Coordinates of C-alpha atoms in Angstrom, one line a residue:
M164 CA -34.5 -43.3 37.0
D165 CA -32.3 -46.4 36.6
F166 CA -28.6 -46.5 36.3
K167 CA -28.4 -47.0 32.5
K168 CA -30.8 -44.0 31.9
N169 CA -28.6 -42.0 34.2
N170 CA -25.5 -42.7 32.1
I171 CA -27.3 -41.7 28.8
L172 CA -28.6 -38.6 30.4
M173 CA -25.2 -37.7 31.7
L174 CA -23.7 -38.2 28.3
F175 CA -26.2 -35.8 26.9
K176 CA -25.2 -33.3 29.6
Y177 CA -21.6 -33.7 28.5
L178 CA -22.6 -33.1 24.9
L179 CA -24.5 -29.9 25.8
F180 CA -21.5 -28.7 27.9
F181 CA -19.1 -29.1 25.0
F182 CA -21.6 -27.6 22.5
Y183 CA -22.1 -24.5 24.7
F184 CA -18.8 -23.0 23.7
S185 CA -19.8 -23.0 20.0
A186 CA -23.5 -22.6 20.4
V187 CA -23.5 -19.1 22.0
Y188 CA -21.6 -17.6 19.1
Q189 CA -23.4 -19.5 16.4
T190 CA -26.8 -18.7 17.9
L191 CA -25.9 -15.0 17.9
C192 CA -24.9 -15.3 14.2
F193 CA -28.1 -17.0 13.4
A194 CA -30.3 -14.7 15.5
F195 CA -28.8 -11.6 13.9
N196 CA -29.0 -13.1 10.4
V197 CA -25.2 -13.1 10.0
S198 CA -25.1 -16.7 9.0
G199 CA -27.6 -19.5 8.5
F200 CA -28.4 -22.5 10.6
I201 CA -25.5 -24.5 9.2
G202 CA -23.0 -23.2 11.7
L203 CA -25.1 -24.4 14.7
R204 CA -25.7 -27.8 13.0
E205 CA -22.1 -28.4 12.2
S206 CA -20.8 -27.3 15.5
F207 CA -23.3 -29.6 17.2
Y208 CA -22.0 -32.5 15.2
A209 CA -18.4 -31.6 16.0
S210 CA -19.1 -31.6 19.7
F211 CA -19.7 -35.4 19.6
L212 CA -16.0 -35.8 19.1
W213 CA -15.3 -34.8 22.7
L214 CA -17.5 -37.6 23.9
V215 CA -14.9 -40.1 22.6
P216 CA -12.2 -39.4 25.2
V217 CA -14.9 -39.1 27.9
L218 CA -16.0 -42.6 27.1
L219 CA -12.6 -44.1 26.6
F220 CA -11.3 -42.7 30.0
Q221 CA -14.7 -42.6 31.8
K222 CA -13.0 -42.9 35.2
Y223 CA -11.6 -39.4 34.6
S224 CA -14.5 -38.1 32.4
K225 CA -15.3 -35.0 34.6
R226 CA -11.6 -34.0 34.7
L227 CA -11.3 -34.4 31.0
A228 CA -14.4 -32.3 30.5
L229 CA -12.8 -29.6 32.6
I230 CA -9.6 -29.6 30.4
I231 CA -11.6 -29.7 27.2
G232 CA -13.9 -27.0 28.5
V233 CA -11.1 -24.6 29.3
I234 CA -9.5 -25.1 25.9
S235 CA -12.9 -24.6 24.2
W236 CA -13.6 -21.5 26.4
I237 CA -10.3 -19.9 25.4
G238 CA -10.8 -20.8 21.7
S239 CA -14.3 -19.4 21.7
L240 CA -13.4 -15.9 23.0
P241 CA -11.9 -14.4 19.8
S242 CA -15.0 -15.3 17.7
L243 CA -17.4 -14.2 20.4
F244 CA -15.8 -10.8 21.0
Y245 CA -15.4 -10.3 17.2
F246 CA -19.1 -10.7 17.0
F247 CA -19.7 -8.2 19.9
I248 CA -17.6 -5.6 18.0
Y249 CA -18.6 -6.1 14.4
K250 CA -21.8 -8.2 14.5
Q251 CA -20.1 -10.4 11.9
E252 CA -18.8 -13.9 11.4
F253 CA -15.3 -14.7 12.5
S254 CA -13.6 -15.3 9.1
Q255 CA -10.4 -16.9 7.9
S256 CA -8.9 -13.5 7.0
V257 CA -9.4 -12.3 10.6
I258 CA -7.6 -15.4 11.9
Y259 CA -4.7 -14.6 9.7
I260 CA -4.6 -11.1 11.1
I261 CA -4.6 -12.5 14.6
F262 CA -1.5 -14.7 13.9
E263 CA 0.2 -11.8 12.1
S264 CA -0.3 -9.4 15.1
N265 CA 1.9 -9.1 18.2
I266 CA 0.7 -8.7 21.8
V267 CA 1.1 -4.9 21.7
E268 CA -1.0 -4.6 18.5
S269 CA -3.7 -6.7 20.3
N270 CA -3.6 -4.4 23.2
E271 CA -4.0 -1.4 20.8
F272 CA -7.0 -3.2 19.3
L273 CA -8.6 -3.8 22.7
H274 CA -8.0 -0.2 23.7
T275 CA -9.7 1.0 20.6
Y276 CA -12.8 -1.3 20.7
F277 CA -13.2 -2.1 24.4
S278 CA -16.6 -1.2 25.9
W279 CA -17.6 -1.5 29.6
W280 CA -20.5 -3.9 28.9
M281 CA -18.1 -6.5 27.6
I282 CA -16.9 -7.3 31.2
P283 CA -20.3 -8.4 32.5
A284 CA -21.0 -10.3 29.2
F285 CA -17.6 -12.0 29.6
I286 CA -18.4 -12.9 33.2
V287 CA -21.9 -14.3 32.4
Y288 CA -20.5 -16.2 29.4
S289 CA -17.8 -17.8 31.6
V290 CA -19.8 -18.6 34.7
I291 CA -22.6 -20.5 33.0
P292 CA -20.4 -23.4 31.8
Y293 CA -18.7 -23.6 35.2
F294 CA -21.9 -24.3 37.0
F295 CA -22.8 -26.7 34.2
W296 CA -19.6 -28.6 34.7
K297 CA -20.1 -28.7 38.5
R298 CA -23.3 -30.8 37.8
L299 CA -21.4 -33.4 35.7
D300 CA -20.6 -36.8 37.1
N301 CA -18.2 -39.5 35.8
I302 CA -19.6 -41.9 33.2
N303 CA -19.7 -45.6 34.0
L304 CA -20.7 -47.6 30.9
V305 CA -20.0 -51.2 30.3
I306 CA -17.5 -52.1 27.6
S307 CA -20.2 -53.3 25.2
K308 CA -21.9 -49.9 25.3
K309 CA -18.5 -48.2 24.7
L310 CA -17.8 -50.4 21.7
I311 CA -21.1 -49.2 20.1
L312 CA -21.0 -45.5 21.1
V313 CA -17.3 -44.6 20.5
P314 CA -17.5 -45.5 16.7
L315 CA -20.9 -43.9 16.5
F316 CA -19.8 -40.6 18.0
L317 CA -16.6 -40.7 15.8
F318 CA -18.8 -41.1 12.7
I319 CA -21.2 -38.4 13.7
S320 CA -18.3 -35.9 14.3
T321 CA -16.3 -36.8 11.2
A322 CA -19.1 -37.9 8.8
S323 CA -17.8 -35.7 6.0
F324 CA -14.4 -37.4 6.0
A325 CA -15.9 -40.9 6.4
K326 CA -18.4 -40.4 3.6
G327 CA -15.8 -39.0 1.2
Y328 CA -12.8 -41.2 1.9
I329 CA -13.8 -44.3 3.8
F330 CA -17.2 -45.0 2.1
G331 CA -16.6 -42.9 -1.0
T332 CA -14.0 -42.3 -3.7
S333 CA -12.6 -38.9 -2.7
K334 CA -8.9 -38.5 -2.2
F335 CA -7.5 -38.3 1.3
D336 CA -6.4 -34.7 1.2
S337 CA -9.7 -33.4 -0.2
S338 CA -11.6 -35.4 2.4
V339 CA -9.5 -33.9 5.2
N340 CA -10.0 -30.4 3.8
R341 CA -13.7 -30.9 3.6
Q342 CA -13.9 -32.2 7.2
M343 CA -11.8 -29.3 8.4
T344 CA -14.1 -26.8 6.7
R345 CA -17.1 -28.5 8.4
M346 CA -15.5 -28.4 11.8
Q347 CA -14.4 -24.8 11.6
S348 CA -17.9 -23.8 12.8
A349 CA -16.9 -25.3 16.2
T350 CA -14.5 -24.0 18.8
P351 CA -11.5 -24.5 19.2
W352 CA -11.3 -26.0 15.7
N353 CA -11.8 -22.6 14.1
I354 CA -8.5 -21.5 15.7
V355 CA -6.7 -24.8 15.2
F356 CA -7.6 -25.2 11.6
G357 CA -7.2 -21.5 11.0
Y358 CA -3.7 -21.8 12.2
I359 CA -3.0 -24.8 10.0
N360 CA -4.3 -22.9 7.0
Y361 CA -2.2 -19.9 8.0
K362 CA 0.9 -22.0 8.3
K363 CA 0.2 -23.5 4.9
V364 CA 0.0 -20.0 3.3
L365 CA 3.2 -19.1 5.1
D366 CA 4.8 -22.3 3.7
D367 CA 3.6 -21.4 0.2
M368 CA 5.1 -17.9 0.6
E369 CA 8.4 -19.4 1.8
E370 CA 8.3 -21.8 -1.1
L371 CA 7.7 -18.9 -3.4
L372 CA 10.7 -17.1 -2.0
A373 CA 12.8 -20.2 -2.4
K374 CA 11.9 -20.8 -6.0
N375 CA 11.4 -17.2 -7.0
S376 CA 14.7 -16.9 -8.8
T377 CA 13.8 -20.0 -10.8
L378 CA 10.5 -18.8 -12.0
P379 CA 10.6 -18.1 -15.7
P380 CA 11.0 -14.4 -16.4
V381 CA 8.6 -12.4 -18.6
E382 CA 9.4 -12.8 -22.2
N383 CA 10.7 -10.2 -24.7
L384 CA 11.1 -7.5 -22.0
K385 CA 11.9 -4.1 -23.4
D386 CA 12.6 -0.9 -21.4
S387 CA 12.2 2.4 -23.2
S388 CA 12.9 4.6 -20.2
S389 CA 16.0 6.7 -19.6
N390 CA 19.3 4.9 -18.9
V391 CA 19.5 6.9 -15.7
N392 CA 16.2 6.5 -14.0
T393 CA 14.5 6.3 -10.6
I394 CA 11.0 4.9 -10.0
V395 CA 9.4 5.0 -6.6
L396 CA 6.4 3.0 -5.4
V397 CA 5.0 4.4 -2.1
I398 CA 2.6 2.1 -0.3
G399 CA 0.5 3.8 2.3
E400 CA -1.6 2.1 5.0
S401 CA -5.3 2.4 5.9
T402 CA -5.8 5.8 4.3
N403 CA -9.3 6.6 3.0
R404 CA -9.0 9.2 0.2
N405 CA -12.3 10.7 1.2
R406 CA -10.6 12.0 4.3
M407 CA -8.0 13.9 2.3
S408 CA -8.8 17.5 1.4
L409 CA -6.9 16.8 -1.9
Y410 CA -10.0 14.7 -2.8
G411 CA -12.5 17.2 -1.5
Y412 CA -12.7 16.5 2.2
E413 CA -13.9 19.7 4.0
R414 CA -11.1 19.6 6.6
D415 CA -7.7 20.7 5.4
T416 CA -6.0 17.4 6.0
T417 CA -3.6 17.5 3.1
P418 CA -2.4 21.1 2.7
R419 CA 1.1 20.2 1.3
L420 CA -0.3 17.9 -1.4
N421 CA -2.9 20.6 -2.2
K422 CA -0.2 23.1 -2.8
M423 CA 1.5 20.9 -5.3
K424 CA -1.6 19.4 -6.9
D425 CA -0.9 21.0 -10.3
D426 CA 2.2 18.9 -10.4
L427 CA 0.4 15.7 -9.4
V428 CA -1.8 13.3 -11.4
V429 CA -4.6 12.5 -8.9
F430 CA -6.8 9.6 -9.9
K431 CA -10.3 9.9 -8.4
N432 CA -11.8 6.5 -8.6
V433 CA -9.3 3.8 -7.5
Y434 CA -10.3 1.0 -5.2
S435 CA -8.5 -1.7 -3.3
P436 CA -9.9 -5.3 -3.8
R437 CA -9.7 -6.2 -0.2
P438 CA -9.4 -4.3 3.2
Y439 CA -6.3 -6.2 4.4
T440 CA -2.7 -5.4 3.6
I441 CA -1.4 -8.9 2.8
E442 CA -4.2 -9.9 0.6
V443 CA -4.0 -6.6 -1.3
L444 CA -0.3 -6.8 -2.0
Q445 CA -0.6 -10.4 -3.1
Q446 CA -2.6 -9.0 -5.9
A447 CA -1.2 -5.5 -6.5
L448 CA 2.4 -6.7 -6.8
T449 CA 1.7 -9.8 -8.8
F450 CA -0.5 -11.1 -11.6
A451 CA -3.1 -12.4 -9.1
D452 CA -6.5 -10.8 -8.9
E453 CA -9.9 -11.4 -7.3
K454 CA -10.7 -14.2 -9.8
H455 CA -7.3 -15.8 -9.6
P456 CA -6.1 -15.1 -6.0
N457 CA -3.3 -17.7 -6.0
M458 CA -1.5 -16.6 -9.1
Y459 CA 1.1 -14.9 -7.0
L460 CA 2.6 -18.4 -6.3
K461 CA 2.9 -19.3 -10.0
K462 CA 4.3 -16.3 -11.8
V463 CA 7.0 -13.7 -11.3
N464 CA 5.9 -10.4 -9.7
L465 CA 6.6 -6.7 -10.1
L466 CA 9.8 -6.9 -8.0
N467 CA 11.2 -9.6 -10.3
I468 CA 10.3 -7.7 -13.4
M469 CA 12.0 -4.5 -12.3
K470 CA 15.1 -6.5 -11.5
Q471 CA 14.9 -8.2 -14.9
A472 CA 14.7 -4.7 -16.4
G473 CA 18.1 -3.9 -14.9
Y474 CA 16.9 -1.9 -11.8
E475 CA 18.7 -2.1 -8.5
T476 CA 15.8 -2.7 -6.1
Y477 CA 15.2 -1.4 -2.6
W478 CA 12.5 -1.9 0.1
I479 CA 12.3 0.8 2.8
T480 CA 9.7 0.1 5.5
N481 CA 8.3 1.4 8.7
Q482 CA 6.0 -1.5 9.1
Q483 CA 6.7 -3.2 12.4
T484 CA 5.4 -6.5 11.2
Q485 CA 8.2 -6.6 8.6
T486 CA 11.1 -6.8 11.0
K487 CA 12.8 -10.1 11.8
R488 CA 9.5 -12.0 12.0
N489 CA 8.7 -14.5 9.3
T490 CA 5.5 -13.0 8.1
M491 CA 3.9 -13.2 4.7
L492 CA 4.6 -9.5 4.1
T493 CA 8.3 -10.0 4.8
T494 CA 8.5 -12.3 1.8
F495 CA 8.0 -9.6 -0.7
S496 CA 10.7 -7.4 0.9
K497 CA 13.2 -10.3 0.8
M498 CA 12.9 -10.4 -3.0
V499 CA 14.6 -7.1 -3.5
D500 CA 18.3 -6.4 -3.5
H501 CA 18.4 -4.1 -0.4
Q502 CA 16.1 -4.0 2.6
V503 CA 15.9 -1.2 5.2
Y504 CA 13.8 -2.2 8.2
L505 CA 13.2 0.9 10.3
N506 CA 10.7 -0.2 13.0
N507 CA 12.5 -2.8 15.0
N508 CA 10.8 -2.0 18.2
R509 CA 8.7 -4.5 20.0
R510 CA 5.9 -1.9 20.2
Q511 CA 4.2 -0.4 17.2
N512 CA 3.9 2.9 18.9
S513 CA 4.7 6.6 18.6
S514 CA 8.5 6.0 18.8
S515 CA 8.6 5.1 15.0
Y516 CA 6.8 7.8 12.9
D517 CA 6.9 7.5 9.2
E518 CA 9.4 10.4 8.8
V519 CA 12.1 7.8 9.6
V520 CA 11.9 6.7 6.0
L521 CA 13.0 10.1 4.7
K522 CA 16.7 9.8 5.4
P523 CA 17.4 6.3 4.0
F524 CA 15.1 7.2 1.1
N525 CA 17.2 10.4 0.4
D526 CA 20.4 8.4 0.7
V527 CA 19.3 5.9 -1.9
L528 CA 18.0 8.7 -4.2
N529 CA 21.4 10.4 -4.1
D530 CA 23.6 7.4 -4.7
K531 CA 25.2 8.4 -7.9
E532 CA 26.8 5.0 -8.4
V533 CA 23.5 3.3 -9.2
K534 CA 22.0 4.4 -12.5
K535 CA 18.6 2.6 -12.4
K536 CA 16.7 2.4 -9.1
F537 CA 13.4 1.0 -8.1
I538 CA 12.4 1.9 -4.6
V539 CA 9.5 0.6 -2.6
V540 CA 8.6 2.7 0.5
H541 CA 6.1 1.1 2.8
L542 CA 4.5 3.4 5.4
L543 CA 2.6 2.8 8.6
G544 CA 0.4 5.6 7.3
T545 CA -2.9 5.9 9.2
H546 CA -2.9 2.4 10.7
S547 CA -4.8 2.2 14.0
R548 CA -4.2 3.3 16.7
Y549 CA -4.3 6.6 15.1
D550 CA -3.0 8.6 18.0
Y551 CA 0.3 6.6 17.6
R552 CA 0.8 7.7 14.0
Y553 CA 1.7 11.3 14.4
P554 CA 3.9 13.6 16.6
E555 CA 2.1 15.9 18.9
K556 CA 2.7 19.0 16.7
F557 CA 0.5 17.4 14.1
A558 CA -2.5 17.1 16.4
K559 CA -4.2 19.8 14.3
F560 CA -7.8 18.5 14.8
S561 CA -7.7 17.4 18.4
G562 CA -10.5 18.8 20.5
L563 CA -12.6 19.8 17.6
K564 CA -16.3 19.0 17.5
V565 CA -17.4 16.5 14.8
S566 CA -21.1 15.7 15.1
D567 CA -23.7 15.2 17.8
K568 CA -23.9 11.6 16.4
L569 CA -20.5 10.8 17.9
D570 CA -19.8 10.5 21.6
E571 CA -16.6 11.8 23.2
K572 CA -14.6 8.7 22.6
K573 CA -15.7 8.4 18.9
T574 CA -15.1 12.1 18.4
E575 CA -11.5 11.7 19.7
T576 CA -10.9 8.7 17.4
Y577 CA -12.4 10.6 14.4
N578 CA -10.1 13.5 15.1
N579 CA -7.0 11.3 15.6
Y580 CA -7.6 9.7 12.2
D581 CA -7.6 13.2 10.6
N582 CA -4.4 14.0 12.4
A583 CA -2.8 10.8 11.1
V584 CA -3.9 11.8 7.5
Y585 CA -2.5 15.3 8.1
Y586 CA 0.9 13.8 9.2
N587 CA 0.8 11.3 6.3
D588 CA 0.5 14.4 4.0
Y589 CA 3.7 15.7 5.5
V590 CA 5.6 12.4 4.8
V591 CA 4.3 11.8 1.3
S592 CA 4.9 15.4 0.2
N593 CA 8.5 15.2 1.5
L594 CA 9.0 12.0 -0.5
I595 CA 7.7 13.8 -3.6
N596 CA 9.9 16.8 -2.9
D597 CA 13.0 14.6 -2.7
V598 CA 12.2 13.1 -6.1
K599 CA 11.6 16.6 -7.4
K600 CA 15.2 17.7 -6.5
L601 CA 16.8 15.0 -8.6
D602 CA 18.4 16.3 -11.9
T603 CA 17.9 12.9 -13.5
S604 CA 14.5 11.3 -14.6
A605 CA 12.5 10.3 -11.5
S606 CA 8.9 9.5 -10.9
L607 CA 6.7 8.3 -8.0
L608 CA 3.4 6.4 -7.6
Y609 CA 1.6 6.6 -4.3
L610 CA -1.4 4.6 -3.3
S611 CA -2.7 3.2 0.0
D612 CA -3.1 -0.6 0.4
H613 CA -6.7 -0.1 1.5
G614 CA -9.0 2.4 3.3
E615 CA -10.5 2.4 6.7
E616 CA -14.0 3.1 8.1
V617 CA -13.8 5.7 10.9
Y618 CA -17.4 6.8 11.5
D619 CA -17.8 8.1 8.0
D620 CA -21.3 6.5 7.5
V621 CA -23.8 8.2 9.8
N622 CA -26.1 5.3 9.6
K623 CA -23.5 2.7 10.8
L624 CA -21.0 4.7 12.9
K625 CA -18.5 1.8 12.7
M626 CA -14.7 1.8 12.8
G627 CA -12.1 -0.5 11.3
R628 CA -12.2 -3.0 8.4
N629 CA -14.3 -6.1 7.8
E630 CA -15.0 -7.3 4.3
Y631 CA -18.1 -9.2 5.5
A632 CA -19.6 -5.9 6.5
P633 CA -18.1 -3.7 3.8
T634 CA -18.3 0.1 3.6
D635 CA -17.1 2.5 0.9
S636 CA -14.4 3.9 3.2
M637 CA -12.7 0.5 3.5
Y638 CA -11.9 0.4 -0.3
T639 CA -11.5 4.0 -1.5
V640 CA -7.8 4.7 -1.7
P641 CA -5.6 7.6 -3.0
F642 CA -3.7 6.9 -6.2
I643 CA -1.3 9.7 -7.2
I644 CA 1.5 10.0 -9.7
Y645 CA 4.3 12.5 -9.7
G646 CA 7.1 13.0 -12.3
N647 CA 10.0 15.5 -11.9
K648 CA 11.1 18.0 -14.6
K649 CA 13.4 15.5 -16.3
Y650 CA 10.7 12.8 -16.4
R651 CA 8.2 15.2 -18.0
E652 CA 10.6 15.9 -20.9
T653 CA 9.8 12.4 -22.3
N654 CA 6.4 11.7 -20.8
D655 CA 3.1 13.4 -21.6
Y656 CA 1.9 14.7 -18.2
N657 CA -1.3 16.4 -19.5
K658 CA -2.3 13.2 -21.2
M659 CA -2.1 11.4 -17.9
K660 CA -4.3 14.0 -16.2
A661 CA -7.0 13.4 -18.8
L662 CA -7.3 9.9 -17.5
T663 CA -8.0 10.5 -13.8
N664 CA -11.7 9.8 -13.9
R665 CA -11.2 6.2 -14.9
Y666 CA -12.4 3.5 -12.5
F667 CA -9.6 1.1 -11.5
S668 CA -8.8 -1.7 -9.0
S669 CA -5.3 -1.8 -7.4
S670 CA -5.4 -5.5 -8.1
D671 CA -4.2 -4.5 -11.6
L672 CA -1.4 -2.3 -10.3
I673 CA 1.3 -4.6 -11.9
Y674 CA 0.0 -3.7 -15.4
T675 CA -0.2 0.0 -14.6
F676 CA 3.2 0.2 -13.0
S677 CA 4.8 -1.7 -15.8
D678 CA 3.3 0.8 -18.2
F679 CA 4.3 3.7 -15.9
A680 CA 7.9 2.4 -16.0
K681 CA 7.7 2.2 -19.8
L682 CA 8.3 -1.6 -19.8
R683 CA 6.9 -3.9 -22.5
Y684 CA 6.7 -7.7 -22.4
D685 CA 4.6 -10.5 -23.9
S686 CA 2.3 -11.0 -20.9
L687 CA 1.7 -7.3 -20.3
D688 CA -2.0 -6.6 -20.8
L689 CA -2.2 -2.9 -21.5
S690 CA -6.0 -3.0 -21.4
R691 CA -5.6 -3.4 -17.7
S692 CA -3.3 -0.3 -17.3
I693 CA -5.1 2.9 -16.2
L694 CA -2.5 4.9 -18.2
S695 CA -2.9 3.1 -21.5
E696 CA -4.8 4.1 -24.6
D697 CA -5.9 0.5 -24.8
F698 CA -7.5 0.6 -21.3
V699 CA -10.8 -1.4 -21.1
Q700 CA -13.1 -0.7 -18.2
R701 CA -13.4 -3.9 -16.1
P702 CA -15.6 -4.7 -13.1
I703 CA -14.2 -3.4 -9.8
Y704 CA -14.5 -6.5 -7.7
I705 CA -14.2 -6.5 -3.9
G706 CA -14.6 -9.4 -1.5
D707 CA -13.1 -12.7 -0.3
P708 CA -12.4 -15.0 -3.3
E709 CA -12.6 -18.0 -1.1
N710 CA -16.0 -17.2 0.3
K711 CA -19.1 -18.8 -1.2
K712 CA -20.8 -15.4 -1.7
P713 CA -20.2 -13.8 -5.1
L714 CA -17.7 -10.9 -5.4
R715 CA -19.2 -7.4 -5.3
N716 CA -18.8 -5.3 -8.5
L717 CA -18.7 -1.7 -7.3
L718 CA -19.6 -0.4 -10.8
K719 CA -22.9 -2.3 -10.7
N720 CA -23.4 -2.3 -6.9
P721 CA -21.8 0.8 -5.5
F722 CA -22.0 1.7 -1.8
V723 CA -24.9 3.9 -0.8
Y724 CA -24.4 5.7 2.5
E725 CA -25.0 9.0 4.2
K726 CA -21.7 10.8 5.0
I727 CA -21.4 12.2 8.5
K728 CA -21.8 16.0 8.5
L729 CA -19.1 17.9 10.3
Q730 CA -20.1 20.8 12.6
S731 CA -18.4 24.1 12.0

């Protein structure tokens, strides 16, 4: 073979080397029918970009390939192992979660999902490109060839941008965004552009915080509640209502709430729109919904409205990710008058149980100087790892047999989740009892941000949350209202109880909570309040609004699954 052919063949070897780090994952997605052929195609085109520095600095081409290969190898691992665990595509929401997590949370995740076979898979995946790289040689093309190939490879790898902006009429920003979307099929661009998008959302949230006080308030706001009033919003975490005995689960996981159920308004058919905390709260606390997911940036939210109504506002949280770190979730807490951050540890572990919220909550409740209080309590709830969510004395279900379908590790996880629900019952019931003791009007609304799949479906036996492989357990959430004796003097409790079979999405929480607080304003749509006589049943949408697939309407397309049968 002559020298020129050798160079062209070597360039092709370089291309295959760079493509390898995207091709393995994309081939798996295609083979398992997770995604179409487009991911393979786009990642192949994107791999041509790495040939440009190889050609420009061909004297060091093999060294450059090593550096690019290491970067691509590192960038490919999250998507590859995500596929190993979930058999699903690595989505933008997952990238957000990665950047929102700390090292200890990542360790908890690995501890939960790690399987022995991942080690040999990792070794094989890593060794193949190393031997591939060993067989590469430096390129030695004449300048005329470089002048042809460099622009050609640039065009192939950035064709979407070139066609739209250079040769077309598209604007620069839209062309860049379209190119980024195309290249996100390839590693490490999925992580790089994912981080850029994540930072943009963070900047949007910071901008929202900066201009929040300048957003126009709701018009013609009227408050018909008592002049001395306390309203509490308790936000749980990862709690599937179908694992609560209050909702019919066969294990007695909520004995305290069961005892007070006659005093509770327990809604049976409430769903979260998404299985991720941040995305849910961006809708639940604002006028955003699945059809208008960015509305939280343009209008005031529930926290603003409660302040406008004259309430002193509080945010009490045991969420570790809401400490001093600049996360999207922290933005909401900064909008209230007073913040109480209780989990300032570096580790999201057993040293910060949810009972830590009880004392500061009680202190705020009993502050006689403040007449109108709106208190948000954000719990860690039943967030994984579940064995970190409860003290040892609440390990009620540890060691119990679940089903022959579950091995020892899965059985332990299943039981740990029930223990976490059992402890969550203790915390929530204590919050309710504290509200009950007040001699002034006080009410509480409790819901979980989303649910969690913990081996509930016998045909899937999966754990965790993934909206691209959705299950019923990820979206079914508890939704409970309590009002104390003084509250019931001016509110029809029995009327509320007659409404508990309505189907409702927590994306419309702002309308229900405004109604619950007896607020009225021009933009309040009471047909979206589960408590209102004007309520109109709407589709219960779940899914990623940014994804090309249509949102799923649970009323028309409910989940069909076989619930795991517990052994006695």
